[in-house]
PDB file of C-alpha atoms and ligand atoms in Angstrom:
ATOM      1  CA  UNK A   1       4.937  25.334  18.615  1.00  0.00           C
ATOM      2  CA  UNK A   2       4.019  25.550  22.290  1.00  0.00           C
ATOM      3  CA  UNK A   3       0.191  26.542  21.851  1.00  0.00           C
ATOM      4  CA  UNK A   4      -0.138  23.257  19.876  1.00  0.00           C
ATOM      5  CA  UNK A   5       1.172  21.146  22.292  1.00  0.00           C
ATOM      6  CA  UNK A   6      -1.216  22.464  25.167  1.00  0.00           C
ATOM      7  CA  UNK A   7      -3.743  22.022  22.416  1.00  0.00           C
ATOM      8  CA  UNK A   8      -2.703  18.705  21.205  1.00  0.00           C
ATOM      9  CA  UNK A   9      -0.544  17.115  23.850  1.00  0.00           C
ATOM     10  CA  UNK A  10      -0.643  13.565  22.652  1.00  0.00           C
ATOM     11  CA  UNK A  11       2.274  14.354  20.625  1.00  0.00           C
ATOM     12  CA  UNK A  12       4.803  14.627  23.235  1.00  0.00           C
ATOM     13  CA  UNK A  13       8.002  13.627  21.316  1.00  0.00           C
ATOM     14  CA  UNK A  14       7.180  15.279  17.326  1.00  0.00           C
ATOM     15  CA  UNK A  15       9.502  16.908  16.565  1.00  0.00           C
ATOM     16  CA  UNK A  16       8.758  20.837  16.921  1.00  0.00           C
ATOM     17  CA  UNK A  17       5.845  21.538  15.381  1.00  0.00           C
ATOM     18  CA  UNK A  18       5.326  24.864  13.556  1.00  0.00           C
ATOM     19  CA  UNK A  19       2.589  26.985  12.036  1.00  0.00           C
ATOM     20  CA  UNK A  20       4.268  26.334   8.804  1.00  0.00           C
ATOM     21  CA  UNK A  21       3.368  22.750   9.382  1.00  0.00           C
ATOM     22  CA  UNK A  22       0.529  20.644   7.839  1.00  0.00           C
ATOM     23  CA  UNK A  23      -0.475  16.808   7.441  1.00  0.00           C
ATOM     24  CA  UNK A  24      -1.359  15.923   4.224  1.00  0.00           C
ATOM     25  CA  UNK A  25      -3.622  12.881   4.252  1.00  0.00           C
ATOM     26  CA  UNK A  26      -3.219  10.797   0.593  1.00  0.00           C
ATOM     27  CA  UNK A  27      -6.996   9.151  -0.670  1.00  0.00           C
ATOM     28  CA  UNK A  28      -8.041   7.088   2.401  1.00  0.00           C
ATOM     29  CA  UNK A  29     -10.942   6.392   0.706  1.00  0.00           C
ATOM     30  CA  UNK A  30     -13.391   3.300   0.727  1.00  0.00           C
ATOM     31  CA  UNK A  31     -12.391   1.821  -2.917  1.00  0.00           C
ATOM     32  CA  UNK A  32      -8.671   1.459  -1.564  1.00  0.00           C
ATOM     33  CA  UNK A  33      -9.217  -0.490   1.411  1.00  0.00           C
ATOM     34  CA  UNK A  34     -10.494  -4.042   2.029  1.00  0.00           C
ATOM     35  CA  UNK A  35     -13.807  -4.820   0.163  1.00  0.00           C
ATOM     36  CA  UNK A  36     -12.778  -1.600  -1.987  1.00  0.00           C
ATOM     37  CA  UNK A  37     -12.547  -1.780  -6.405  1.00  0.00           C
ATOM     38  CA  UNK A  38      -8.606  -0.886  -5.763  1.00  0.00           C
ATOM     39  CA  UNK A  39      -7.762  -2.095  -2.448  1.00  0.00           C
ATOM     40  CA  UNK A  40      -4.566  -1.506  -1.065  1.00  0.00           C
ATOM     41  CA  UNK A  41      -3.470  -4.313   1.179  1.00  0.00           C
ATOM     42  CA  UNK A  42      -4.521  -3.246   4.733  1.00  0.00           C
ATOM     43  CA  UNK A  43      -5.144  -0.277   3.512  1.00  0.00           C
ATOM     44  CA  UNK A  44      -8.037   0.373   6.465  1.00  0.00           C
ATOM     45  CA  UNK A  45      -5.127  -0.134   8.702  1.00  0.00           C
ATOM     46  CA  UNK A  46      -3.737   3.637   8.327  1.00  0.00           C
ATOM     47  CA  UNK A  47      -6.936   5.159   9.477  1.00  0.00           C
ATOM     48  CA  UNK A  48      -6.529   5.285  13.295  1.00  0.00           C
ATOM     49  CA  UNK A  49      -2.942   6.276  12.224  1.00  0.00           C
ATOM     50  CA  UNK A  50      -3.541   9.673  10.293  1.00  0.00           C
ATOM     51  CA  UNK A  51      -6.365  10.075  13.141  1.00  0.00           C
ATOM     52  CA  UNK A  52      -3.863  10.355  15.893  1.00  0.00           C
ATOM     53  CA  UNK A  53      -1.444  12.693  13.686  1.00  0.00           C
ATOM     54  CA  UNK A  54      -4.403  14.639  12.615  1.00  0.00           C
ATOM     55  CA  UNK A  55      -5.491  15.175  15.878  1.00  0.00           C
ATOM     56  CA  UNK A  56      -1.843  16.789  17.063  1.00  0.00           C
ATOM     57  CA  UNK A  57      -1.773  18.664  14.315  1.00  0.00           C
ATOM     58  CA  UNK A  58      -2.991  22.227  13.275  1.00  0.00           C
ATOM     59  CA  UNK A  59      -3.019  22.112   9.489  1.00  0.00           C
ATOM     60  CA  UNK A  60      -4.811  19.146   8.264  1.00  0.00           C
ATOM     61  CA  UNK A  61      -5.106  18.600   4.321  1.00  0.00           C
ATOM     62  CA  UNK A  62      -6.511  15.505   2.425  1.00  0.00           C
ATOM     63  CA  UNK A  63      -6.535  14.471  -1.035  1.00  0.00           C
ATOM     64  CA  UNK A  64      -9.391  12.733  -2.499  1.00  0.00           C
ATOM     65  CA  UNK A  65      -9.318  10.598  -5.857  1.00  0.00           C
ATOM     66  CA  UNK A  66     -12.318  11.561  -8.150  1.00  0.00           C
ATOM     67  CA  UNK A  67     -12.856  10.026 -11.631  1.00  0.00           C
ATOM     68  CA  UNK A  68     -15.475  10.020 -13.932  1.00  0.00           C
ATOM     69  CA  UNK A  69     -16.813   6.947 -15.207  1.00  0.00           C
ATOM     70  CA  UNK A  70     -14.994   6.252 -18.506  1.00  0.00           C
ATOM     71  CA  UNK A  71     -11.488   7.779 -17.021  1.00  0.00           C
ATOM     72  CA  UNK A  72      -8.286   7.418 -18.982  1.00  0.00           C
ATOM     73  CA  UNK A  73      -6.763   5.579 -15.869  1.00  0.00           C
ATOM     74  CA  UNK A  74      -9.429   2.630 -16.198  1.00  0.00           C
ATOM     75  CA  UNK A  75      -8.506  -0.491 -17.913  1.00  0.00           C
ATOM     76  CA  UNK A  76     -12.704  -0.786 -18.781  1.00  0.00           C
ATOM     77  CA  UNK A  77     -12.176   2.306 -20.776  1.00  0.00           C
ATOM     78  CA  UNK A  78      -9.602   0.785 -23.248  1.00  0.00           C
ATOM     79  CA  UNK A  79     -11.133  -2.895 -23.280  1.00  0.00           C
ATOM     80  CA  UNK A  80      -7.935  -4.232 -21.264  1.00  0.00           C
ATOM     81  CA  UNK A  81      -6.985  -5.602 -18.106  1.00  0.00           C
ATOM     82  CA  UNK A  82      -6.178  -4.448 -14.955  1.00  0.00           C
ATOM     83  CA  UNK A  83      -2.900  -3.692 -14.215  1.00  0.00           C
ATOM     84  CA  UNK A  84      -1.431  -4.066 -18.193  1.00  0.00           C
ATOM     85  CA  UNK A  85       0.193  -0.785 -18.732  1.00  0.00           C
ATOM     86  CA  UNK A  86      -0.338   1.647 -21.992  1.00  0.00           C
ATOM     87  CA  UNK A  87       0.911   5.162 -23.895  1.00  0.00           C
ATOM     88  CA  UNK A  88      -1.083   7.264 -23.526  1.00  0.00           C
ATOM     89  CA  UNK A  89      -0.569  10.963 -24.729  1.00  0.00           C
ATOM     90  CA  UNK A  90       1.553  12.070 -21.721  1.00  0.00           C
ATOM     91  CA  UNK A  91       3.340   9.105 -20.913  1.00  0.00           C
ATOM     92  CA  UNK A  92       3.008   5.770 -19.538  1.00  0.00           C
ATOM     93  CA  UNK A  93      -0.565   4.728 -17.557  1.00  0.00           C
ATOM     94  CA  UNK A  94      -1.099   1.837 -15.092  1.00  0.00           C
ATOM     95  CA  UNK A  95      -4.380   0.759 -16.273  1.00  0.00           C
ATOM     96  CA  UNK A  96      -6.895  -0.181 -13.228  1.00  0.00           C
ATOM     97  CA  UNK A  97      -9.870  -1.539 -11.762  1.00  0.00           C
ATOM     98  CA  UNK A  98     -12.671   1.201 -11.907  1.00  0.00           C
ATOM     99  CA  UNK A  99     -12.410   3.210  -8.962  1.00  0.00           C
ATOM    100  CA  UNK A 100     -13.010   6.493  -7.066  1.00  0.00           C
ATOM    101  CA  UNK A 101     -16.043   7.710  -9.149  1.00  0.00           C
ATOM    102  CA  UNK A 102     -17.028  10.693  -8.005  1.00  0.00           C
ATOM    103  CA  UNK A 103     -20.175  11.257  -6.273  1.00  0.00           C
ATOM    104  CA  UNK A 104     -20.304   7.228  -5.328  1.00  0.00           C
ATOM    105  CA  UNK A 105     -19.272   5.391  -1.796  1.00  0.00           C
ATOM    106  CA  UNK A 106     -16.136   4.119  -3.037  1.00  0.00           C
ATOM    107  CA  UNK A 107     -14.552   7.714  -3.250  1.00  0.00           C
ATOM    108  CA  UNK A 108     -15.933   8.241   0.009  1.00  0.00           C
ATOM    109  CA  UNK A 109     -13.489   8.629   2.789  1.00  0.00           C
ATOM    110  CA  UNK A 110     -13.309   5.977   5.169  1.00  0.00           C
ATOM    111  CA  UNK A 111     -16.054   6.367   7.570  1.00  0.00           C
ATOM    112  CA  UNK A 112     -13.887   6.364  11.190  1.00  0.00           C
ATOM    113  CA  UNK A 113     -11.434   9.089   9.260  1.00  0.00           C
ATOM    114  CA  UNK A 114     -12.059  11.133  11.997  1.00  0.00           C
ATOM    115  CA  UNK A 115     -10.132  14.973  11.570  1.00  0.00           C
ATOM    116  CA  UNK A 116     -13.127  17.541  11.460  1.00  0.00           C
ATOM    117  CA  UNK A 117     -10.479  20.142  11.785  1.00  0.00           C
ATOM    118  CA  UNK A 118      -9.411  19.665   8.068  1.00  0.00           C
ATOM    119  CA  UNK A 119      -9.288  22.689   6.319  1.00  0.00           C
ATOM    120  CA  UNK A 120      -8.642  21.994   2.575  1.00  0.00           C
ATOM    121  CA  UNK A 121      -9.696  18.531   0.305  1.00  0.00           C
ATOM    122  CA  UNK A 122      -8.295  18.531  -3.068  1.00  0.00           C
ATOM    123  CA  UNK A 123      -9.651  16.044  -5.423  1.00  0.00           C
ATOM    124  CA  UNK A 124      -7.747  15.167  -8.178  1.00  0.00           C
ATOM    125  CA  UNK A 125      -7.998  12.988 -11.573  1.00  0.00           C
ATOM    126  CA  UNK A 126     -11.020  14.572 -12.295  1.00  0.00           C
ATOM    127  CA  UNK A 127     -10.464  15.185 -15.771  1.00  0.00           C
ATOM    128  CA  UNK A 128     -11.464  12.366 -18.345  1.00  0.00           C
ATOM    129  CA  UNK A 129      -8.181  12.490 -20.051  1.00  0.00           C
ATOM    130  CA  UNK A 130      -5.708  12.570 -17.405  1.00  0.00           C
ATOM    131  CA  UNK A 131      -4.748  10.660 -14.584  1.00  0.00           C
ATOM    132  CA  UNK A 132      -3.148  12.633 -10.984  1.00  0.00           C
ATOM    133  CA  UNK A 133      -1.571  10.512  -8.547  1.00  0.00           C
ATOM    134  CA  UNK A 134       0.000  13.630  -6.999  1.00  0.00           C
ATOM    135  CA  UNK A 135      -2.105  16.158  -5.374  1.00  0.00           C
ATOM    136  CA  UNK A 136       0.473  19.022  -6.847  1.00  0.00           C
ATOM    137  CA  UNK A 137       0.613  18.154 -10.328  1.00  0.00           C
ATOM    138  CA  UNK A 138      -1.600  15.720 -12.734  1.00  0.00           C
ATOM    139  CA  UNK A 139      -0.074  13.125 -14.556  1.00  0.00           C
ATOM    140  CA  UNK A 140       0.739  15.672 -17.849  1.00  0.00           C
ATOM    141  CA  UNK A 141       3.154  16.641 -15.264  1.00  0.00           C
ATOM    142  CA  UNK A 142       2.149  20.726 -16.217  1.00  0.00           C
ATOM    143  CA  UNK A 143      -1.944  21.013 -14.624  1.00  0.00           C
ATOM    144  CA  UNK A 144      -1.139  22.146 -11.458  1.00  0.00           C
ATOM    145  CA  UNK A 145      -4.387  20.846  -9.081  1.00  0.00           C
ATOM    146  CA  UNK A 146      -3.730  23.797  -7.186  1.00  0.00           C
ATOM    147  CA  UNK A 147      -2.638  22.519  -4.039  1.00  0.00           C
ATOM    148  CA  UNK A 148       0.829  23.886  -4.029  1.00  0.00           C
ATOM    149  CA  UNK A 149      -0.743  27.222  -4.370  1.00  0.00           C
ATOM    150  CA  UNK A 150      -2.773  26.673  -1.014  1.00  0.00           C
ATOM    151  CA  UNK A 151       0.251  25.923   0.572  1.00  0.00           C
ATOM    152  CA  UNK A 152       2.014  28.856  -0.670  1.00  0.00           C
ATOM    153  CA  UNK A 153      -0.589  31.261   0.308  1.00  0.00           C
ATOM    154  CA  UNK A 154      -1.047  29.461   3.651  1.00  0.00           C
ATOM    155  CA  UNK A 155       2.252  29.591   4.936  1.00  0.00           C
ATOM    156  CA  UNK A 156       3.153  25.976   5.039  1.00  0.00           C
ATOM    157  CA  UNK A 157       6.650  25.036   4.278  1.00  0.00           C
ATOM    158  CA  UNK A 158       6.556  21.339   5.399  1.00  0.00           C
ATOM    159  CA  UNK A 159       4.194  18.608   4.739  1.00  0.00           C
ATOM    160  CA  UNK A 160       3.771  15.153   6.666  1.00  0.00           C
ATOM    161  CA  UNK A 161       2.495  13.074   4.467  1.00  0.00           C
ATOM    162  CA  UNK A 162       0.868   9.464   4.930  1.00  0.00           C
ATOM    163  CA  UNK A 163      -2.125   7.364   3.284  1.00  0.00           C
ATOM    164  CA  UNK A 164      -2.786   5.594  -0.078  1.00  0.00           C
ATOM    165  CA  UNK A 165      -1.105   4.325  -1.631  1.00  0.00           C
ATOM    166  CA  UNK A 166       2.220   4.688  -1.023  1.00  0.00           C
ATOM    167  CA  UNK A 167       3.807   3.431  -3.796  1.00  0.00           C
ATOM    168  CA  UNK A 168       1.293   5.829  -5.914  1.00  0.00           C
ATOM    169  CA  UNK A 169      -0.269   9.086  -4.724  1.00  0.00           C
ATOM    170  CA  UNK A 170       1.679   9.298  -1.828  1.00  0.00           C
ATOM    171  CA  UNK A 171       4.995   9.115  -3.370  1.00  0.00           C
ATOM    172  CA  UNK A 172       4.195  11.103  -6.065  1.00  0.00           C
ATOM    173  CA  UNK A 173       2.983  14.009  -3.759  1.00  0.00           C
ATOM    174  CA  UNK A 174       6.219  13.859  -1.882  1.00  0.00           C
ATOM    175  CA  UNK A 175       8.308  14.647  -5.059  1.00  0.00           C
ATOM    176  CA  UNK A 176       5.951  16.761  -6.027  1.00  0.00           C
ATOM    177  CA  UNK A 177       6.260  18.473  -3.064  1.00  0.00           C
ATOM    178  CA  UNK A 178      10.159  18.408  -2.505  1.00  0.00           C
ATOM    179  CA  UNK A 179      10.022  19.947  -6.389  1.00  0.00           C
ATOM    180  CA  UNK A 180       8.439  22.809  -5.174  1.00  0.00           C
ATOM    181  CA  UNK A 181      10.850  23.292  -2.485  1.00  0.00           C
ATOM    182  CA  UNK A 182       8.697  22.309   0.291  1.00  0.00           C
ATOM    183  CA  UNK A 183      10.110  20.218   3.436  1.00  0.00           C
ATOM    184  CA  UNK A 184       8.481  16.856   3.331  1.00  0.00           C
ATOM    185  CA  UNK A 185       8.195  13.940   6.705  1.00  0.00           C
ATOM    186  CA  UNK A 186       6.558  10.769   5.121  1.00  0.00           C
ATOM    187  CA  UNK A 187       5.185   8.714   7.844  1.00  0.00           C
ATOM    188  CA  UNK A 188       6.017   5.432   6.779  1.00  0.00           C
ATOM    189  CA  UNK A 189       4.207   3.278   8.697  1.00  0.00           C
ATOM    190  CA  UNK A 190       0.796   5.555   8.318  1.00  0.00           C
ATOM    191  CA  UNK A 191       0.933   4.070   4.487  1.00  0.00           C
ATOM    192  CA  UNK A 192       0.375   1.609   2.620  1.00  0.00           C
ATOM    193  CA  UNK A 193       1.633   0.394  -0.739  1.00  0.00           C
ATOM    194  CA  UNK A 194       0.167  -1.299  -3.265  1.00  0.00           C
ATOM    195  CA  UNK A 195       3.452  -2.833  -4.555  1.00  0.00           C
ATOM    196  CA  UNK A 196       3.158  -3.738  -8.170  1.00  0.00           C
ATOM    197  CA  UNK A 197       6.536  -5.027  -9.858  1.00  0.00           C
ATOM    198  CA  UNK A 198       8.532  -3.648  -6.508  1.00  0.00           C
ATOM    199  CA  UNK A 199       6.947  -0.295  -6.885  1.00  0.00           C
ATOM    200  CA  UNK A 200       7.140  -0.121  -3.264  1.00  0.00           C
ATOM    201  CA  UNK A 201      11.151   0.002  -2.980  1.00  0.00           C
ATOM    202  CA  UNK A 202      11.343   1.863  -6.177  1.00  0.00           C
ATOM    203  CA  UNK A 203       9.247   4.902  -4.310  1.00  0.00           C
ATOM    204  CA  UNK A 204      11.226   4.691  -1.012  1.00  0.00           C
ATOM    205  CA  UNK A 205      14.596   4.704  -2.807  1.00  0.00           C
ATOM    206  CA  UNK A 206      13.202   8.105  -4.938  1.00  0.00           C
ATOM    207  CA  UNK A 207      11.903   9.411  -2.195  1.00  0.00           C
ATOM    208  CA  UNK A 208      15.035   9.387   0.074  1.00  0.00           C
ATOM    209  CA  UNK A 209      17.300  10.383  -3.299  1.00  0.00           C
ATOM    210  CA  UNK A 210      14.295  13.575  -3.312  1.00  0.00           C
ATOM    211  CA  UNK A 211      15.202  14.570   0.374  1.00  0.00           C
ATOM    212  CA  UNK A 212      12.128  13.216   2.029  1.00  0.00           C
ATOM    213  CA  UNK A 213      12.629  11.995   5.275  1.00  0.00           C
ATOM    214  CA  UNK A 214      11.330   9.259   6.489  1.00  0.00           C
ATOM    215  CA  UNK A 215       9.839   8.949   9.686  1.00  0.00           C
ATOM    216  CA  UNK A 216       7.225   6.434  11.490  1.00  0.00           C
ATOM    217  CA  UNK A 217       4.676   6.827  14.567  1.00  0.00           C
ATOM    218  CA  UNK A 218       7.109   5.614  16.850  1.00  0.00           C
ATOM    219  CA  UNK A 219       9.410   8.726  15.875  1.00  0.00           C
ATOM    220  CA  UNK A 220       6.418  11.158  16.302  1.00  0.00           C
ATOM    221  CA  UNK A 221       5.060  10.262  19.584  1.00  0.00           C
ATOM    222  CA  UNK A 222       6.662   9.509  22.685  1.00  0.00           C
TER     223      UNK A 222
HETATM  224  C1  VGL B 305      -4.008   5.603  -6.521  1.00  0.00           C
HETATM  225  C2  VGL B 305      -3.858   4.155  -8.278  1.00  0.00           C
HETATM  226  C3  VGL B 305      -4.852   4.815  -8.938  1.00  0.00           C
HETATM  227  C4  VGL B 305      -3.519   6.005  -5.167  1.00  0.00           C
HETATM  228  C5  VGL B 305      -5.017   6.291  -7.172  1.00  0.00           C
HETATM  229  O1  VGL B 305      -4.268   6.657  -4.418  1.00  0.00           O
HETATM  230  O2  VGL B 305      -2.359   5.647  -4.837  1.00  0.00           O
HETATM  231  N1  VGL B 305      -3.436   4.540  -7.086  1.00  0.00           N
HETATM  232  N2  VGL B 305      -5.425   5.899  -8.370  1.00  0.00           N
HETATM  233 ZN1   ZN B 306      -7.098   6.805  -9.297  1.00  0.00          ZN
END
């Protein structure tokens, strides 16, 4: 849209953007980067990535990861390790480190996250007995968090999506997404991926079967 770029010109070569148009920004919070109970390898290394999108764009979501102590997800709650896998009621969990409690700094967004123009955070895994990696649809895969609601009622139609991890809640909020019929830009090189038993590839190659399209900084600015 021409009134964003006057507004925003430091994307000079993004791709058209529209009203319908928002960034999505996946858990860039302090527990998955270095130092953090989950971190994500270089995970601190998207910030000043999703700041320079964020600041070219308009609509500006982010997702936050909120558990309570004792959360299904944890591998504490179940006396196991980190990283075994269990059933659980709606499927298979990844059991992890404790991480993203609610209300302490490691569910706190990175400090230099820097997009005061957000207008929505959804948090999400908030409920004792089941996980969300997407921000559309908990792990049950029926408890809608809400988000694709917001979206609905805002007028956004396509989502460019980057953050943590991307193997994990960024993925999943892709196809998520592209289920709901929204158009979906993941910004590759804005993630990154935790990459447990090739979970990285698996998520790229089911998000290009979904009809997301993959695109990196060096597509979106000149
Ligand atoms: C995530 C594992 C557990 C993520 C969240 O943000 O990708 N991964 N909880
Ligand atoms: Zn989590």
């Amino acid at each position: 849209m021409k009134g964003l770029r006057i507004e925003f010109d430091d994307i000079s070569a993004m791709t058209t953007l529209l009203p319908s148009d928002a960034l999505l920004v996946i858990d860039v919070q302090n527990d998955f980067c270095t130092g953090g109970a989950l971190a994500v390898p270089g995970g601190e290394e998207v910030v000043p990535l999703v700041n320079r999108i964020a600041a070219g764009m308009a609509n500006v979501v982010l997702t936050q990861d909120w558990h309570p102590r004792g959360h299904i997800s944890f591998a504490s709650t179940h006396g196991r390790m980190a990283f075994e896998t269990m059933e659980v009621p709606y499927g298979l969990q990844v059991l992890w480190p404790d991480h993203c409690i609610g209300g302490t700094t490691g569910a706190d967004f990175h400090r230099d996250l820097d997009m005061p123009h957000a207008q929505a955070i959804i948090r999400k895994g908030y409920r004792s007995d089941i996980d969300s990696y997407s921000g559309l649809v908990e792990a049950d895969r029926r408890t809608p968090t809400g988000l694709a609601g917001y979206f609905e009622e805002r007028g956004i139609r396509r989502i460019f999506v980057a953050g943590l991890a991307l193997d994990f809640c960024v993925a999943w909020t892709a196809l998520d997404a592209r289920a709901r019929g929204l158009e979906v830009v993941l910004v590759e090189d804005a993630c990154r991926a935790i990459d447990l038993h090739g979970s990285r590839a698996a998520a790229l190659s089911d998000m290009d079967a979904a009809g997301v399209v993959r695109s990196s900084m060096g597509d979106l600015f000149a």
